[in-house]
CSV table of C-alpha atoms (C1' of nucleotides) in Angstrom, one decimal:
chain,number,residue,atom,x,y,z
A,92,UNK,CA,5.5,-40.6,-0.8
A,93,UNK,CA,3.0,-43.4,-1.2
A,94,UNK,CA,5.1,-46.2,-2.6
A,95,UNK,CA,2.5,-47.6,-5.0
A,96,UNK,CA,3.7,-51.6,-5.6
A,97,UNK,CA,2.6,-52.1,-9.1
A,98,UNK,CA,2.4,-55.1,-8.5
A,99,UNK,CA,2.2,-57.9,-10.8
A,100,UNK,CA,0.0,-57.2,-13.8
A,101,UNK,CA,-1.0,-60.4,-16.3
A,102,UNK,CA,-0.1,-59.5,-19.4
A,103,UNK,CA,-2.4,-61.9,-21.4
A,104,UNK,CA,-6.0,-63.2,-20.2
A,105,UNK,CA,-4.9,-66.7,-21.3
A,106,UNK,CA,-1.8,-67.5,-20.1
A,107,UNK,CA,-0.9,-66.1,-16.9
A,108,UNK,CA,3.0,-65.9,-16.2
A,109,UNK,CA,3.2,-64.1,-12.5
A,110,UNK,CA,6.9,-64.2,-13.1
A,111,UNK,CA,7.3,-63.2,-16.1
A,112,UNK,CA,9.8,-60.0,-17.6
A,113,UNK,CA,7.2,-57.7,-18.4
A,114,UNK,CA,5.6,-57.4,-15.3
A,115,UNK,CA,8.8,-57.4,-12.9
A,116,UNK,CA,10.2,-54.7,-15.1
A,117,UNK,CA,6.8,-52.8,-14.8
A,118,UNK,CA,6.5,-53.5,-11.3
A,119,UNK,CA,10.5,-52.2,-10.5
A,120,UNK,CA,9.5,-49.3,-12.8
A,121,UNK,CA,6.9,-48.1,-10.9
A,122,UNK,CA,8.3,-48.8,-7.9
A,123,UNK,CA,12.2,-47.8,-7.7
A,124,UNK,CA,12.4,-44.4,-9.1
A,125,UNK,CA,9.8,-43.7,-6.3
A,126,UNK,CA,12.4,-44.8,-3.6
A,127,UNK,CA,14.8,-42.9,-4.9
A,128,UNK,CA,13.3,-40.2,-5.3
A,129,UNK,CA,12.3,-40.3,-1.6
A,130,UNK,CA,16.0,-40.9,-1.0
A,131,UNK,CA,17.1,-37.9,-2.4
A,132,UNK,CA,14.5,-35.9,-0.9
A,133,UNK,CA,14.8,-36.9,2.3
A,134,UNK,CA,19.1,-36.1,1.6
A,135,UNK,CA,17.6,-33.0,0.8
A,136,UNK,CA,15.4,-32.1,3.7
A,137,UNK,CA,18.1,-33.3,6.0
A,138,UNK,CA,20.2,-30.5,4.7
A,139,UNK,CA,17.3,-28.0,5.3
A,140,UNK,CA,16.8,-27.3,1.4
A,141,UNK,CA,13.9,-27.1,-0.5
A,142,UNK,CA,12.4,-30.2,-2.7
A,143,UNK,CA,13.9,-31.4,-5.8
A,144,UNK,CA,10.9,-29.9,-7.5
A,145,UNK,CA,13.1,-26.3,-6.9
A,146,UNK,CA,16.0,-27.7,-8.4
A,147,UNK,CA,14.4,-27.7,-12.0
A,148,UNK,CA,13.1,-24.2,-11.8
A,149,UNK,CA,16.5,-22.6,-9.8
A,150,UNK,CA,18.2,-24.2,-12.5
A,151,UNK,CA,15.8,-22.8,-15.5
A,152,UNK,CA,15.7,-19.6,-13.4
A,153,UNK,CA,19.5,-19.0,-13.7
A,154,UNK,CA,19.5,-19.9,-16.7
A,155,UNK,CA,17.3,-17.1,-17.8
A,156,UNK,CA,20.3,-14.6,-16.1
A,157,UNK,CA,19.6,-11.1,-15.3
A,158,UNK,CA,17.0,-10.6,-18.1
A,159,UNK,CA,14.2,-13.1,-16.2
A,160,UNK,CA,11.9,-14.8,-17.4
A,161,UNK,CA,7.9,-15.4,-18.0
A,162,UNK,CA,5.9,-17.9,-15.6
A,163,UNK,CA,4.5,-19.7,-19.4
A,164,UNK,CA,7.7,-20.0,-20.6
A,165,UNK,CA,9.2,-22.0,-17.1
A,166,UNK,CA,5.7,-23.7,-17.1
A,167,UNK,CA,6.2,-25.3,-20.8
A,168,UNK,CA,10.1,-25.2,-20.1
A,169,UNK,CA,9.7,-27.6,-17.3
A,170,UNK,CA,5.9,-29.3,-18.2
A,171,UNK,CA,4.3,-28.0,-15.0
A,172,UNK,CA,0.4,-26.9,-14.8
A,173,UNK,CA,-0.4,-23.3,-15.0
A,174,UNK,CA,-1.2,-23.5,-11.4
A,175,UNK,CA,1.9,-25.6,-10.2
A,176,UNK,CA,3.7,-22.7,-11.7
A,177,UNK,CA,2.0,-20.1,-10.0
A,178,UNK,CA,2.2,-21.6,-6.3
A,179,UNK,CA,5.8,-22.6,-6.5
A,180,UNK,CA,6.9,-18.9,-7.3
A,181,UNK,CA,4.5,-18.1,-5.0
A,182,UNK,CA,6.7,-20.1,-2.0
A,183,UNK,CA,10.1,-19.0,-4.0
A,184,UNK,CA,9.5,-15.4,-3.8
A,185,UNK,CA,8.3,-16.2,0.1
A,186,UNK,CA,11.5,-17.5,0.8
A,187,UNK,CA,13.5,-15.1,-1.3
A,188,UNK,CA,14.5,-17.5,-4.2
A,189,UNK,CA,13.3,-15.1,-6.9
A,190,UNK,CA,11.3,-11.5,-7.4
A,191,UNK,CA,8.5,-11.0,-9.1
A,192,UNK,CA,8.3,-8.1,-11.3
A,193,UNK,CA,5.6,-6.6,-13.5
A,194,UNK,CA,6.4,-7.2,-17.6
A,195,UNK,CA,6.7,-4.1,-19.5
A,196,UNK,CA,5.4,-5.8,-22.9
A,197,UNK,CA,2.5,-7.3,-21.2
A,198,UNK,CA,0.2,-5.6,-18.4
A,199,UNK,CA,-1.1,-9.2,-17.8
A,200,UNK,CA,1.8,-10.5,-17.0
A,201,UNK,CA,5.4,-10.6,-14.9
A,202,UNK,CA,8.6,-11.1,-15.1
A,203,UNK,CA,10.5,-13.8,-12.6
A,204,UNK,CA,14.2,-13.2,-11.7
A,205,UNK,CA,16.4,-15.5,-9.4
A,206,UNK,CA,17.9,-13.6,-6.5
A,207,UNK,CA,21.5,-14.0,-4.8
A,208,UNK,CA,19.7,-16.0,-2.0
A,209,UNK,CA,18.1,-18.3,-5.2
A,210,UNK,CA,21.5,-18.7,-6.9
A,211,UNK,CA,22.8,-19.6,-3.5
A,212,UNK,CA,20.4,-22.5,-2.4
A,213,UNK,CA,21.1,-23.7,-5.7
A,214,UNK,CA,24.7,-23.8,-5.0
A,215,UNK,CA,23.8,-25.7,-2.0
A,216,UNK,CA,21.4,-28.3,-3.7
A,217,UNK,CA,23.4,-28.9,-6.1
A,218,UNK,CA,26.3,-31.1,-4.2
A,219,UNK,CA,23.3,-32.7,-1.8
A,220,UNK,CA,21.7,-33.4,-5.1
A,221,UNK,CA,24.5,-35.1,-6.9
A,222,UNK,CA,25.4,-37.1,-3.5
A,223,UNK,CA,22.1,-38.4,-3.3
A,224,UNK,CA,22.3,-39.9,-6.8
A,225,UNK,CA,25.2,-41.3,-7.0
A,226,UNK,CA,25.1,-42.9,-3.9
A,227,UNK,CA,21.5,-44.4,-4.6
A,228,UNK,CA,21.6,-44.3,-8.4
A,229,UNK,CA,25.0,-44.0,-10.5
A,230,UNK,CA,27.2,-46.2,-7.6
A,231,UNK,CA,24.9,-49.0,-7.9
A,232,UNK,CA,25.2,-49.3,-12.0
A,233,UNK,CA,27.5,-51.8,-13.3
A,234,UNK,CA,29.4,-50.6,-16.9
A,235,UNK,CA,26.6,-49.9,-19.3
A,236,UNK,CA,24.1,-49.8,-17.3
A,237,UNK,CA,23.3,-46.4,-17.7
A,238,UNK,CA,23.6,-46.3,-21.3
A,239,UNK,CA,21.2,-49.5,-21.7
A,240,UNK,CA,18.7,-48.5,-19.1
A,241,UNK,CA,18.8,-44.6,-20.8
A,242,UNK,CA,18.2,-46.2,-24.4
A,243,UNK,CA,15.5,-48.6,-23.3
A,244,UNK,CA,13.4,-45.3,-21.3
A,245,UNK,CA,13.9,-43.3,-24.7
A,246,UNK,CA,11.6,-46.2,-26.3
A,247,UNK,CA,9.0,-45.0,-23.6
A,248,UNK,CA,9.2,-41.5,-23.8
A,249,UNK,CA,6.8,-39.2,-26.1
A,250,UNK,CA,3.6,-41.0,-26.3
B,245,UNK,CA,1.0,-35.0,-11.0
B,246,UNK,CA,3.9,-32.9,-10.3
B,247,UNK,CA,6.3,-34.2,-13.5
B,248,UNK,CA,10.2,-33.3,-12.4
B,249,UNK,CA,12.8,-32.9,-14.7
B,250,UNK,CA,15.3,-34.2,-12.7
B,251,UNK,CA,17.3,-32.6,-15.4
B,252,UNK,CA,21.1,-32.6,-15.9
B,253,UNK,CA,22.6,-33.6,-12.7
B,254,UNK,CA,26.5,-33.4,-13.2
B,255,UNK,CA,28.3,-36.3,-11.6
B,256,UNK,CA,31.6,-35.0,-11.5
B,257,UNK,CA,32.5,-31.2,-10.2
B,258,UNK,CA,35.6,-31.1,-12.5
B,259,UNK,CA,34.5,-32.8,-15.7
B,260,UNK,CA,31.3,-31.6,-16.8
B,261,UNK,CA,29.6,-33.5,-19.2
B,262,UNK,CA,26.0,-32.7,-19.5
B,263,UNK,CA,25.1,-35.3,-22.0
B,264,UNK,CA,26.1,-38.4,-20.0
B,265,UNK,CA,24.5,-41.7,-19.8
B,266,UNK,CA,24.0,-41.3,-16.4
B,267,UNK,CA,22.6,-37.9,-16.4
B,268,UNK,CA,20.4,-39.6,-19.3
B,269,UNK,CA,19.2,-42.7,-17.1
B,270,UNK,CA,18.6,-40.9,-14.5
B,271,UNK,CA,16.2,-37.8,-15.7
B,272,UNK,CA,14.4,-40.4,-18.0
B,273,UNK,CA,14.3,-42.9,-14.8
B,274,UNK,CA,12.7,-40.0,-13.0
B,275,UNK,CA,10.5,-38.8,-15.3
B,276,UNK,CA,8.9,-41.9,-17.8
B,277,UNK,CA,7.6,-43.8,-14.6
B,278,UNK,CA,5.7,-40.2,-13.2
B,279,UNK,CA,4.2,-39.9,-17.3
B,280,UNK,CA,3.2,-43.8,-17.2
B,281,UNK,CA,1.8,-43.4,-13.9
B,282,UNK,CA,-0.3,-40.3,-15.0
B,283,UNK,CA,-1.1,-42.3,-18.0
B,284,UNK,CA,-2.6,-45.0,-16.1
B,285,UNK,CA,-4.4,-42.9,-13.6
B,286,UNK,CA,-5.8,-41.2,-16.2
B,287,UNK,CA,-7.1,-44.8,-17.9
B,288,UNK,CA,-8.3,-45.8,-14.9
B,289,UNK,CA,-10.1,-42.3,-13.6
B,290,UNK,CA,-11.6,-42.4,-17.5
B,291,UNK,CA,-13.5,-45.8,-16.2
B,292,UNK,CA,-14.9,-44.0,-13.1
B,293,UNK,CA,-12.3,-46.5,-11.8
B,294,UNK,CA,-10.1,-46.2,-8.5
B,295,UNK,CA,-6.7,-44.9,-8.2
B,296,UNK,CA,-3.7,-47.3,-8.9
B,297,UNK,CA,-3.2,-47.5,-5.2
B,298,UNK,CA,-6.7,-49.6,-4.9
B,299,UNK,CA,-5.4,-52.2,-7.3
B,300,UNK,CA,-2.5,-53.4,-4.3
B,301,UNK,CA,-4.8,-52.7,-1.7
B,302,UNK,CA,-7.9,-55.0,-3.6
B,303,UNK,CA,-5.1,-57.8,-4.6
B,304,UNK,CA,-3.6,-58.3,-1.1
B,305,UNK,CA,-7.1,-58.1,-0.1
B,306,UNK,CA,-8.7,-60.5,-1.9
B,307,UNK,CA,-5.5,-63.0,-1.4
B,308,UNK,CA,-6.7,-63.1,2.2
B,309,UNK,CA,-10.1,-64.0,1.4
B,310,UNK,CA,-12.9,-64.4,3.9
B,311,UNK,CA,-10.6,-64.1,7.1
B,312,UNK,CA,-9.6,-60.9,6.2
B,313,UNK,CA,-6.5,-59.5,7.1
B,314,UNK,CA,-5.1,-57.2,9.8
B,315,UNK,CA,-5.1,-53.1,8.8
B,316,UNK,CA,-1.2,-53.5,10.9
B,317,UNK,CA,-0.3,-56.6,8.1
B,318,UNK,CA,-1.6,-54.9,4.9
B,319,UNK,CA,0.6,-51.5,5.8
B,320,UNK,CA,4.2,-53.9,5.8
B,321,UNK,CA,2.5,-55.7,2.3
B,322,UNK,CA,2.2,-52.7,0.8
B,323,UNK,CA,4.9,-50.8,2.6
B,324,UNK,CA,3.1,-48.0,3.2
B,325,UNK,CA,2.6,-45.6,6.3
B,326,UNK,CA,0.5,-46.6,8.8
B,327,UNK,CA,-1.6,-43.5,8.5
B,328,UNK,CA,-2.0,-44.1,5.2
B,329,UNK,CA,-3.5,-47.4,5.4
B,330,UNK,CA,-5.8,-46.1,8.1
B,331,UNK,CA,-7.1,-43.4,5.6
B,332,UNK,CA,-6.8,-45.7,2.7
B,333,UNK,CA,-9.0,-48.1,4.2
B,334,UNK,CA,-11.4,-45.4,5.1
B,335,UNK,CA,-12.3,-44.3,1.8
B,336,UNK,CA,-12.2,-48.3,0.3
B,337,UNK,CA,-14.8,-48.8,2.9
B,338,UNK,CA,-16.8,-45.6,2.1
B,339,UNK,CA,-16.7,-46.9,-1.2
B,340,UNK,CA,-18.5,-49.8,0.0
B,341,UNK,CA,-15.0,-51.9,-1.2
B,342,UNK,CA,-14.0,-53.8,2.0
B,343,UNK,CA,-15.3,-53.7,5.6
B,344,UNK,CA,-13.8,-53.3,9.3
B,345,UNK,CA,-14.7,-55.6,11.8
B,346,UNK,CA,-13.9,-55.9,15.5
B,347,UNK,CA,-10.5,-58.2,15.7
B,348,UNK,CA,-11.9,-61.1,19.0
B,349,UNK,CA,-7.8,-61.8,19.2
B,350,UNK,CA,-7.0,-58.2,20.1
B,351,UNK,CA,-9.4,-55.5,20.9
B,352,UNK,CA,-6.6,-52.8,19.8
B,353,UNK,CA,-7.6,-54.0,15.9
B,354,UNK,CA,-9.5,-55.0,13.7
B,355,UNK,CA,-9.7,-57.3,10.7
B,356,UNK,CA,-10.5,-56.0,6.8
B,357,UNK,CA,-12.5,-58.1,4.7
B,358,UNK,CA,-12.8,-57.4,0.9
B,359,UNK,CA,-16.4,-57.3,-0.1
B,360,UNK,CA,-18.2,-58.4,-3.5
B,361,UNK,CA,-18.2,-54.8,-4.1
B,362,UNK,CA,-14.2,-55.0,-3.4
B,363,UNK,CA,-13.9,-57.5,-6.2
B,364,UNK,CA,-16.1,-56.3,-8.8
B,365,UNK,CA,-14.1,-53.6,-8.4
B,366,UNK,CA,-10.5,-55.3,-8.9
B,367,UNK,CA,-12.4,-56.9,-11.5
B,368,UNK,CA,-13.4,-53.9,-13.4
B,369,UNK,CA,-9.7,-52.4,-12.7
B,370,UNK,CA,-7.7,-55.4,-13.9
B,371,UNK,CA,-8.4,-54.7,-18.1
B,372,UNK,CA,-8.1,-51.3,-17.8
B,373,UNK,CA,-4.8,-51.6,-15.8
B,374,UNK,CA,-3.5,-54.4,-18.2
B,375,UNK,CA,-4.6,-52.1,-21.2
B,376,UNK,CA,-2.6,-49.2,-19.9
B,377,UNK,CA,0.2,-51.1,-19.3
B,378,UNK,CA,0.2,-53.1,-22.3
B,379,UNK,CA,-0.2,-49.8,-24.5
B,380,UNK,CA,2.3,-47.6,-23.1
B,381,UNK,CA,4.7,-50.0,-22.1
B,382,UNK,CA,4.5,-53.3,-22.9
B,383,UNK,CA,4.0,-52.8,-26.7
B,384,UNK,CA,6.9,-50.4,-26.6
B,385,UNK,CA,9.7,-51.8,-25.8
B,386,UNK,CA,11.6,-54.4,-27.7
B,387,UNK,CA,12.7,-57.9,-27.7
B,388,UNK,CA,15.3,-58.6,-24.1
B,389,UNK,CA,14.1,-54.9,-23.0
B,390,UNK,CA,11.7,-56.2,-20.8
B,391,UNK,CA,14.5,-58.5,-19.4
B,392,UNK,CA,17.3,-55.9,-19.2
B,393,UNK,CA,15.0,-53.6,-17.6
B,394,UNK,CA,14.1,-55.6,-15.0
B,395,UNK,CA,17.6,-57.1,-14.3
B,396,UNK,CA,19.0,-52.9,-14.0
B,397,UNK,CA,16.3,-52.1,-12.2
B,398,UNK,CA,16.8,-55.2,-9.8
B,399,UNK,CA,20.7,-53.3,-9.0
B,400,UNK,CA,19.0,-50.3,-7.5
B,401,UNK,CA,16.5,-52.0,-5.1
B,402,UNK,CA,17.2,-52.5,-1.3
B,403,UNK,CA,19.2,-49.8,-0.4
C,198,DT,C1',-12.5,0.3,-34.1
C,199,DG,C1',-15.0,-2.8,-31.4
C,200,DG,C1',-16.6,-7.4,-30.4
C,201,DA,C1',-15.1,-12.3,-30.1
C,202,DG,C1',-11.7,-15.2,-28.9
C,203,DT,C1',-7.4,-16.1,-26.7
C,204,DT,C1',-3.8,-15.9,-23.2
C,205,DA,C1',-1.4,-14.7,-18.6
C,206,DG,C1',-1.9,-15.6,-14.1
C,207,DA,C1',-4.4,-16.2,-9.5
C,208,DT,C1',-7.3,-18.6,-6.5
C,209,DG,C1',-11.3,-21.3,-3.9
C,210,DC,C1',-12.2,-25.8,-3.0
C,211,DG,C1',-11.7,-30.6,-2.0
C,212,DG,C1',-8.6,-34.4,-1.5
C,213,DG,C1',-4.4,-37.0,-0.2
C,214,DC,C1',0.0,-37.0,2.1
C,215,DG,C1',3.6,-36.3,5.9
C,216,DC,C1',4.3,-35.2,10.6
C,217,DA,C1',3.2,-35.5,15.1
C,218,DT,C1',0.5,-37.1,18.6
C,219,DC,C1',-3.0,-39.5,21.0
C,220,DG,C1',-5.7,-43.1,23.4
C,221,DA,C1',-6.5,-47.8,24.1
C,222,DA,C1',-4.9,-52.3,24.6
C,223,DG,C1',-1.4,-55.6,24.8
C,224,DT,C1',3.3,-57.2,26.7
C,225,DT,C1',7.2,-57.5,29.6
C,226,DC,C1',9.6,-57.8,33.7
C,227,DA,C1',10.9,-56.8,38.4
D,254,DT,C1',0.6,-57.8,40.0
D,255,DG,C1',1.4,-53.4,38.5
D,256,DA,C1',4.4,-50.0,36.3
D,257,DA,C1',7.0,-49.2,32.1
D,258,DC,C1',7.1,-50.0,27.5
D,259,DT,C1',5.3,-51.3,23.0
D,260,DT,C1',1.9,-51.9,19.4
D,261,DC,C1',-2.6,-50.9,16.9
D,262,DG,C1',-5.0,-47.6,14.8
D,263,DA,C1',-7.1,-42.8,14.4
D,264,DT,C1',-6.7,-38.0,13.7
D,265,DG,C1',-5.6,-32.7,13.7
D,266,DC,C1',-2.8,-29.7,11.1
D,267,DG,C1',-0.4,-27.8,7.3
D,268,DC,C1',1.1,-28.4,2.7
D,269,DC,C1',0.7,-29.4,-2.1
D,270,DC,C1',-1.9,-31.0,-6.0
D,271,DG,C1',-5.8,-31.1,-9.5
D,272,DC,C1',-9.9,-29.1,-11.0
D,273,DA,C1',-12.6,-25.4,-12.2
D,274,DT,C1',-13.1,-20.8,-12.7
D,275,DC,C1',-12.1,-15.9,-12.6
D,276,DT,C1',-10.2,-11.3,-14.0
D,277,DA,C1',-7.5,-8.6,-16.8
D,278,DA,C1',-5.2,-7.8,-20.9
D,279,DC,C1',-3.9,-8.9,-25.5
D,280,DT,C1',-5.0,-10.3,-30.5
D,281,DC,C1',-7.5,-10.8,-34.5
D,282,DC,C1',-10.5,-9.7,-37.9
D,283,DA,C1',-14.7,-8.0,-40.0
DNA sequence: TGGAGTTAGATGCGGGCGCATCGAAGTTCA
DNA sequence: TGAACTTCGATGCGCCCGCATCTAACTCCA
């Protein structure tokens, strides 16, 4: 991953604080859930498992049980592109994560299931996954942390 | 961009609580920086601007000024790979943005010099860049946020 | 009912990244 | 001094993304 810095953006033309709140919290935004996300891949790949970006879809994918469900419903479920979509169940049924299947209802379309194998890399993410954050993430909070930095994100979210 | 959930991670096998504040931080901590990112790319791509990654690149350039600065010494700056440098450096310069010259203190390297081009460029990034920032975070947040954000975020860096 | 518009999904192309490796030049040390 | 090691920087390869576009099938409405 390309750590991108951020760094230090001057908030007003006039008055030009390089210190100032704003930009370190921009700068620390940009910059730390990029290393720990690199962290938890890299706990990942280390374990020979498949990128975080599976984790989201096994999970939606199990979710959807024996019944399956639609590429466009995974793709708005987890905000990917049409394309994104297509190519990651295209390397998920390649390694036996999920079938494909053609849709009754609609000719155009298909049906995804997870398989056993899908249900069971999950099972193995899942503990690699939750090491990796707390270790990185949750151990490094002091008491309220979470709750503070998770109310202060809300204010950035949706727009 | 590829936007991951990074939903609901459990921290505890036994008591699951999918609602928790750290579950909370850390899906929004995953997710707001990749949609402010995207924003800002967009912003800037909208200009017939540079990707984010220029703006480091054109600062730490233009702070070394007419002696230029070794390809080796910009990669630890920025803390990126060193192939990524190499190829970073290629595209500034087919860009017309900074150019390579023979290092006479060590015939392995070279020296990078930011050109007028360089800073117009920087230049022209610099209020869009501000302007994204400004918009979809700096006007968003509240009075202290700012602080708090960056004093959390300072908890989860170097490690 | 049939033509226009929409929706599901795939894919060709170019670009950037990560990995591994390479060659050239510098450094170290016996 | 010269052989082993290190450092600087480039690059081939494969993978994944974003963009644009395509085909096929569905829906809507006159």
């Amino acid at each position: 991953m390309v750590l991108l810095f951020a760094r230090y953006v001057s908030m007003s033309e006039t008055t030009t604080q390089p210190g100032d709140a704003t930009s370190a919290a921009w700068s620390r935004l940009i910059r730390v859930p990029q290393v720990l996300l690199a962290q938890t891949e890299a706990a990942l790949r280390d374990e020979g498992l498949p990128p975080l970006g599976w984790y989201d879809a096994l999970v939606a994918l199990r979710r959807a049980g024996e019944a399956g469900i639609r590429p466009f419903e995974l793709q708005r479920e987890l905000g990917l592109e049409q394309y994104n979509i297509s190519r990651l169940l295209d390397r998920m049924v390649a390694k036996g994560a999920v079938q494909r299947r053609r849709c009754d209802a609609d000719a155009r379309g298909q049906v995804v299931r997870i398989t056993a194998e899908g249900r069971a890399m999950l099972n193995r993410m899942l503990p690699v996954y939750r090491g990796a954050v707390r270790r990185h993430f949750a151990d490094r909070l002091g008491p309220g942390d979470a709750a503070a930095l998770a109310q202060i994100l809300a204010r950035l979210e949706g727009g």
